[in-house]
PDB file of C-alpha atoms in Angstrom:
ATOM      1  CA  MET L   1     -91.502 103.730 -42.160  1.00 53.00           C
ATOM      2  CA  THR L   2     -93.455 105.957 -40.098  1.00 53.00           C
ATOM      3  CA  ARG L   3     -92.061 109.331 -38.505  1.00 51.00           C
ATOM      4  CA  ARG L   4     -92.501 107.917 -35.003  1.00 53.00           C
ATOM      5  CA  ARG L   5     -90.530 104.707 -35.772  1.00 49.00           C
ATOM      6  CA  LEU L   6     -87.831 106.700 -37.485  1.00 44.00           C
ATOM      7  CA  ARG L   7     -87.315 108.928 -34.408  1.00 48.00           C
ATOM      8  CA  ARG L   8     -86.921 105.834 -32.249  1.00 47.00           C
ATOM      9  CA  ARG L   9     -84.266 104.228 -34.605  1.00 45.00           C
ATOM     10  CA  VAL L  10     -82.180 107.622 -35.092  1.00 42.00           C
ATOM     11  CA  PRO L  11     -81.294 107.995 -31.281  1.00 45.00           C
ATOM     12  CA  TRP L  12     -80.161 104.121 -31.018  1.00 41.00           C
ATOM     13  CA  SER L  13     -78.149 104.557 -34.391  1.00 40.00           C
ATOM     14  CA  MET L  14     -76.455 107.563 -33.166  1.00 40.00           C
ATOM     15  CA  LEU L  15     -75.663 105.874 -29.838  1.00 35.00           C
ATOM     16  CA  ALA L  16     -74.262 102.888 -31.616  1.00 38.00           C
ATOM     17  CA  VAL L  17     -71.984 105.253 -33.733  1.00 38.00           C
ATOM     18  CA  MET L  18     -70.761 107.050 -30.637  1.00 40.00           C
ATOM     19  CA  LEU L  19     -70.082 103.871 -28.868  1.00 38.00           C
ATOM     20  CA  ALA L  20     -68.066 102.556 -31.801  1.00 39.00           C
ATOM     21  CA  GLY L  21     -66.135 105.886 -32.134  1.00 40.00           C
ATOM     22  CA  ALA L  22     -65.516 105.605 -28.261  1.00 39.00           C
ATOM     23  CA  LEU L  23     -64.221 102.120 -28.636  1.00 37.00           C
ATOM     24  CA  VAL L  24     -61.824 103.072 -31.476  1.00 38.00           C
ATOM     25  CA  ALA L  25     -60.548 106.230 -29.447  1.00 41.00           C
ATOM     26  CA  SER L  26     -59.779 103.930 -26.470  1.00 42.00           C
ATOM     27  CA  ALA L  27     -57.989 101.285 -28.599  1.00 42.00           C
ATOM     28  CA  CYS L  28     -55.954 104.112 -30.124  1.00 41.00           C
ATOM     29  CA  ALA L  29     -55.104 105.590 -26.746  1.00 44.00           C
ATOM     30  CA  ARG L  30     -54.057 102.209 -25.437  1.00 44.00           C
ATOM     31  CA  ALA L  31     -51.764 101.337 -28.550  1.00 42.00           C
ATOM     32  CA  SER L  32     -50.178 104.658 -28.373  1.00 43.00           C
ATOM     33  CA  SER L  33     -49.443 104.370 -24.595  1.00 46.00           C
ATOM     34  CA  ALA L  34     -48.247 100.873 -24.613  1.00 47.00           C
ATOM     35  CA  SER L  35     -44.518 100.209 -24.159  1.00 49.00           C
ATOM     36  CA  PRO L  36     -42.654  99.766 -27.433  1.00 48.00           C
ATOM     37  CA  SER L  37     -42.060  96.334 -28.800  1.00 51.00           C
ATOM     38  CA  ALA L  38     -38.618  94.943 -29.403  1.00 49.00           C
ATOM     39  CA  PRO L  39     -37.126  96.120 -32.576  1.00 48.00           C
ATOM     40  CA  SER L  40     -37.868  93.907 -35.663  1.00 50.00           C
ATOM     41  CA  PRO L  41     -34.999  92.161 -37.233  1.00 52.00           C
ATOM     42  CA  SER L  42     -32.989  94.345 -39.583  1.00 53.00           C
ATOM     43  CA  PHE L  43     -33.200  94.097 -43.401  1.00 60.00           C
ATOM     44  CA  GLY L  44     -30.456  94.154 -45.788  1.00 61.00           C
ATOM     45  CA  ILE L  45     -27.622  91.881 -46.831  1.00 61.00           C
ATOM     46  CA  VAL L  46     -25.963  89.887 -43.931  1.00 66.00           C
ATOM     47  CA  GLN L  47     -22.684  88.450 -45.033  1.00 65.00           C
ATOM     48  CA  ASN L  48     -20.915  85.700 -42.983  1.00 76.00           C
ATOM     49  CA  ARG L  49     -17.663  86.469 -44.746  1.00 82.00           C
ATOM     50  CA  PRO L  50     -15.265  89.374 -44.802  1.00 86.00           C
ATOM     51  CA  VAL L  51     -16.154  92.268 -46.911  1.00 87.00           C
ATOM     52  CA  PRO L  52     -13.347  93.200 -49.512  1.00 89.00           C
ATOM     53  CA  ASP L  53     -11.381  95.896 -47.997  1.00 91.00           C
ATOM     54  CA  VAL L  54     -10.970  97.930 -51.236  1.00 94.00           C
ATOM     55  CA  PRO L  55      -8.984 101.314 -51.194  1.00 97.00           C
ATOM     56  CA  LEU L  56     -11.529 104.199 -51.314  1.00 97.00           C
ATOM     57  CA  VAL L  57     -11.223 108.023 -51.398  1.00 97.00           C
ATOM     58  CA  ASP L  58     -13.568 110.328 -49.508  1.00 96.00           C
ATOM     59  CA  GLN L  59     -15.149 113.626 -50.442  1.00 95.00           C
ATOM     60  CA  ALA L  60     -12.233 115.404 -49.032  1.00 96.00           C
ATOM     61  CA  GLY L  61      -9.677 113.425 -51.303  1.00 96.00           C
ATOM     62  CA  ARG L  62      -8.528 111.384 -48.243  1.00 97.00           C
ATOM     63  CA  PRO L  63      -7.659 107.833 -48.801  1.00 98.00           C
ATOM     64  CA  THR L  64      -9.498 105.215 -46.694  1.00 96.00           C
ATOM     65  CA  SER L  65     -10.945 101.843 -46.709  1.00 95.00           C
ATOM     66  CA  LEU L  66     -13.861  99.981 -45.181  1.00 92.00           C
ATOM     67  CA  ALA L  67     -11.333  98.624 -42.348  1.00 93.00           C
ATOM     68  CA  ALA L  68     -11.263 102.301 -40.990  1.00 95.00           C
ATOM     69  CA  PHE L  69     -14.833 101.481 -39.728  1.00 93.00           C
ATOM     70  CA  HIS L  70     -13.845  98.174 -38.207  1.00 91.00           C
ATOM     71  CA  GLY L  71     -16.045  97.672 -35.011  1.00 92.00           C
ATOM     72  CA  LYS L  72     -18.869  99.709 -36.068  1.00 92.00           C
ATOM     73  CA  VAL L  73     -22.159  98.903 -37.710  1.00 91.00           C
ATOM     74  CA  VAL L  74     -21.979 100.008 -41.199  1.00 90.00           C
ATOM     75  CA  VAL L  75     -24.912 101.294 -43.042  1.00 89.00           C
ATOM     76  CA  LEU L  76     -23.670 101.115 -46.801  1.00 88.00           C
ATOM     77  CA  ALA L  77     -25.514 102.480 -49.820  1.00 88.00           C
ATOM     78  CA  ASN L  78     -24.665 102.651 -53.337  1.00 87.00           C
ATOM     79  CA  PHE L  79     -25.079 105.874 -55.167  1.00 86.00           C
ATOM     80  CA  LEU L  80     -23.921 108.178 -58.088  1.00 84.00           C
ATOM     81  CA  SER L  81     -24.006 111.883 -57.796  1.00 84.00           C
ATOM     82  CA  LEU L  82     -25.828 112.258 -61.143  1.00 80.00           C
ATOM     83  CA  CYS L  83     -28.938 110.341 -59.810  1.00 76.00           C
ATOM     84  CA  GLN L  84     -31.763 112.547 -59.335  1.00 75.00           C
ATOM     85  CA  ASP L  85     -34.459 110.021 -58.064  1.00 77.00           C
ATOM     86  CA  GLU L  86     -33.522 107.504 -55.565  1.00 80.00           C
ATOM     87  CA  CYS L  87     -30.139 108.747 -54.496  1.00 78.00           C
ATOM     88  CA  PRO L  88     -31.221 111.991 -52.831  1.00 81.00           C
ATOM     89  CA  MET L  89     -33.962 109.915 -51.232  1.00 85.00           C
ATOM     90  CA  VAL L  90     -31.509 107.446 -49.880  1.00 85.00           C
ATOM     91  CA  THR L  91     -29.508 110.366 -48.555  1.00 84.00           C
ATOM     92  CA  GLY L  92     -32.372 111.863 -46.908  1.00 86.00           C
ATOM     93  CA  ALA L  93     -33.271 108.593 -45.249  1.00 88.00           C
ATOM     94  CA  PHE L  94     -29.499 108.462 -44.054  1.00 87.00           C
ATOM     95  CA  ILE L  95     -30.010 111.779 -42.533  1.00 89.00           C
ATOM     96  CA  ALA L  96     -33.212 110.812 -40.601  1.00 92.00           C
ATOM     97  CA  MET L  97     -31.635 107.419 -39.487  1.00 90.00           C
ATOM     98  CA  GLN L  98     -28.463 109.233 -38.384  1.00 90.00           C
ATOM     99  CA  ARG L  99     -30.585 111.576 -36.241  1.00 91.00           C
ATOM    100  CA  ASP L 100     -32.329 108.728 -34.628  1.00 93.00           C
ATOM    101  CA  VAL L 101     -28.970 106.903 -34.115  1.00 92.00           C
ATOM    102  CA  GLN L 102     -27.579 110.197 -32.381  1.00 91.00           C
ATOM    103  CA  ALA L 103     -30.700 110.647 -30.306  1.00 94.00           C
ATOM    104  CA  ALA L 104     -30.385 106.905 -29.064  1.00 94.00           C
ATOM    105  CA  GLY L 105     -26.707 107.565 -28.126  1.00 93.00           C
ATOM    106  CA  LEU L 106     -25.327 105.144 -30.594  1.00 90.00           C
ATOM    107  CA  GLY L 107     -23.586 107.734 -32.963  1.00 91.00           C
ATOM    108  CA  ASP L 108     -20.071 106.462 -32.049  1.00 92.00           C
ATOM    109  CA  ARG L 109     -21.084 102.780 -32.848  1.00 94.00           C
ATOM    110  CA  VAL L 110     -22.671 103.304 -36.296  1.00 93.00           C
ATOM    111  CA  ALA L 111     -20.926 104.478 -39.550  1.00 92.00           C
ATOM    112  CA  PHE L 112     -23.048 105.606 -42.645  1.00 92.00           C
ATOM    113  CA  LEU L 113     -21.310 105.312 -45.955  1.00 92.00           C
ATOM    114  CA  GLU L 114     -22.510 106.037 -49.483  1.00 91.00           C
ATOM    115  CA  VAL L 115     -20.127 104.574 -52.015  1.00 94.00           C
ATOM    116  CA  SER L 116     -20.275 105.528 -55.706  1.00 92.00           C
ATOM    117  CA  VAL L 117     -20.963 103.204 -58.566  1.00 89.00           C
ATOM    118  CA  ASP L 118     -19.771 105.925 -61.061  1.00 89.00           C
ATOM    119  CA  PRO L 119     -16.149 106.561 -60.148  1.00 90.00           C
ATOM    120  CA  GLY L 120     -15.366 107.976 -63.654  1.00 88.00           C
ATOM    121  CA  ARG L 121     -17.654 110.956 -62.790  1.00 88.00           C
ATOM    122  CA  ASP L 122     -17.893 110.973 -59.024  1.00 91.00           C
ATOM    123  CA  THR L 123     -14.615 112.657 -58.278  1.00 94.00           C
ATOM    124  CA  PRO L 124     -13.864 113.955 -54.612  1.00 96.00           C
ATOM    125  CA  ALA L 125     -14.757 117.530 -55.668  1.00 95.00           C
ATOM    126  CA  ARG L 126     -18.200 116.268 -57.032  1.00 92.00           C
ATOM    127  CA  LEU L 127     -18.865 114.174 -53.830  1.00 93.00           C
ATOM    128  CA  ALA L 128     -18.128 117.189 -51.661  1.00 94.00           C
ATOM    129  CA  ALA L 129     -20.560 119.254 -53.651  1.00 92.00           C
ATOM    130  CA  TYR L 130     -23.149 116.604 -53.371  1.00 87.00           C
ATOM    131  CA  SER L 131     -22.530 116.339 -49.564  1.00 90.00           C
ATOM    132  CA  GLN L 132     -22.854 120.156 -49.271  1.00 90.00           C
ATOM    133  CA  GLN L 133     -26.013 120.132 -51.361  1.00 86.00           C
ATOM    134  CA  PHE L 134     -27.881 117.401 -49.480  1.00 83.00           C
ATOM    135  CA  GLY L 135     -26.289 118.069 -45.995  1.00 83.00           C
ATOM    136  CA  ALA L 136     -24.632 114.550 -45.755  1.00 86.00           C
ATOM    137  CA  ASN L 137     -22.029 114.723 -43.212  1.00 88.00           C
ATOM    138  CA  TRP L 138     -20.753 111.247 -43.366  1.00 91.00           C
ATOM    139  CA  PRO L 139     -18.170 109.631 -45.789  1.00 93.00           C
ATOM    140  CA  LEU L 140     -19.136 109.823 -49.602  1.00 90.00           C
ATOM    141  CA  LEU L 141     -16.588 107.438 -51.200  1.00 96.00           C
ATOM    142  CA  THR L 142     -15.379 106.676 -54.527  1.00 96.00           C
ATOM    143  CA  GLY L 143     -12.388 104.675 -55.793  1.00 96.00           C
ATOM    144  CA  ALA L 144     -10.727 102.935 -58.821  1.00 95.00           C
ATOM    145  CA  PRO L 145     -13.422 101.184 -61.169  1.00 93.00           C
ATOM    146  CA  ALA L 146     -11.964  97.627 -60.531  1.00 93.00           C
ATOM    147  CA  ASP L 147     -12.079  98.154 -56.751  1.00 94.00           C
ATOM    148  CA  LEU L 148     -15.565  99.261 -56.716  1.00 92.00           C
ATOM    149  CA  ASN L 149     -16.608  96.413 -59.202  1.00 92.00           C
ATOM    150  CA  ARG L 150     -15.091  94.082 -56.577  1.00 93.00           C
ATOM    151  CA  LEU L 151     -17.018  95.766 -53.827  1.00 91.00           C
ATOM    152  CA  TRP L 152     -20.372  95.769 -55.367  1.00 89.00           C
ATOM    153  CA  SER L 153     -20.143  92.368 -56.817  1.00 88.00           C
ATOM    154  CA  PHE L 154     -19.416  91.016 -53.394  1.00 89.00           C
ATOM    155  CA  PHE L 155     -22.886  92.359 -52.403  1.00 84.00           C
ATOM    156  CA  GLY L 156     -24.520  91.136 -55.602  1.00 85.00           C
ATOM    157  CA  ILE L 157     -25.024  94.740 -56.959  1.00 81.00           C
ATOM    158  CA  ALA L 158     -24.622  94.855 -60.695  1.00 78.00           C
ATOM    159  CA  HIS L 159     -24.040  98.184 -62.361  1.00 70.00           C
ATOM    160  CA  GLN L 160     -23.100  99.457 -65.834  1.00 71.00           C
ATOM    161  CA  GLN L 161     -22.013 102.776 -66.850  1.00 69.00           C
ATOM    162  CA  VAL L 162     -24.247 104.344 -69.654  1.00 66.00           C
ATOM    163  CA  PRO L 163     -22.673 106.654 -71.863  1.00 69.00           C
ATOM    164  CA  GLU L 164     -24.144 110.227 -71.942  1.00 64.00           C
ATOM    165  CA  ASP L 165     -25.321 111.680 -75.216  1.00 61.00           C
ATOM    166  CA  GLN L 166     -24.834 115.196 -73.750  1.00 62.00           C
ATOM    167  CA  PRO L 167     -23.619 116.855 -70.702  1.00 58.00           C
ATOM    168  CA  PRO L 168     -25.787 116.040 -67.598  1.00 58.00           C
ATOM    169  CA  LYS L 169     -28.553 118.591 -66.909  1.00 58.00           C
ATOM    170  CA  LEU L 170     -27.355 118.740 -63.207  1.00 56.00           C
ATOM    171  CA  ASP L 171     -23.832 119.021 -62.359  1.00 52.00           C
ATOM    172  CA  TRP L 172     -22.911 119.650 -58.726  1.00 47.00           C
TER     173      TRP L 172
END
């Protein structure tokens, strides 16, 4: 290719790149200024039958049950305080969701609950320490093993206690 021909091509190719960039920028600006679409359907388990109203205990040692949250949208997660992977991430997601729910003015209509799958180790004192460590300001609940089994079985959540060979490395 001659030098003269290359000079003619370079400006056209640069113009094409600049035009493509302008089109992308314009599309991005339009997309970000468009009115928000309707929220997508929620994900999770929808039950068309009553959830078992098992007796529970919160991190302050107060007795409660799921009936205490009647009339609210309940966001429920299973957890155990010894979990160092997913559980703190779920708690972090709850913190973010709770902030968004509060900002939308819906805080009085939504209840966030984390219920233990390890009632033998997740005592109210342990739950209180976990709550303080991660900034969870919603009920962290535990209960009798048979009651929690009934609750989690209702949702199709299987769990099994694994014996510890040694004390856990992290104890709240």
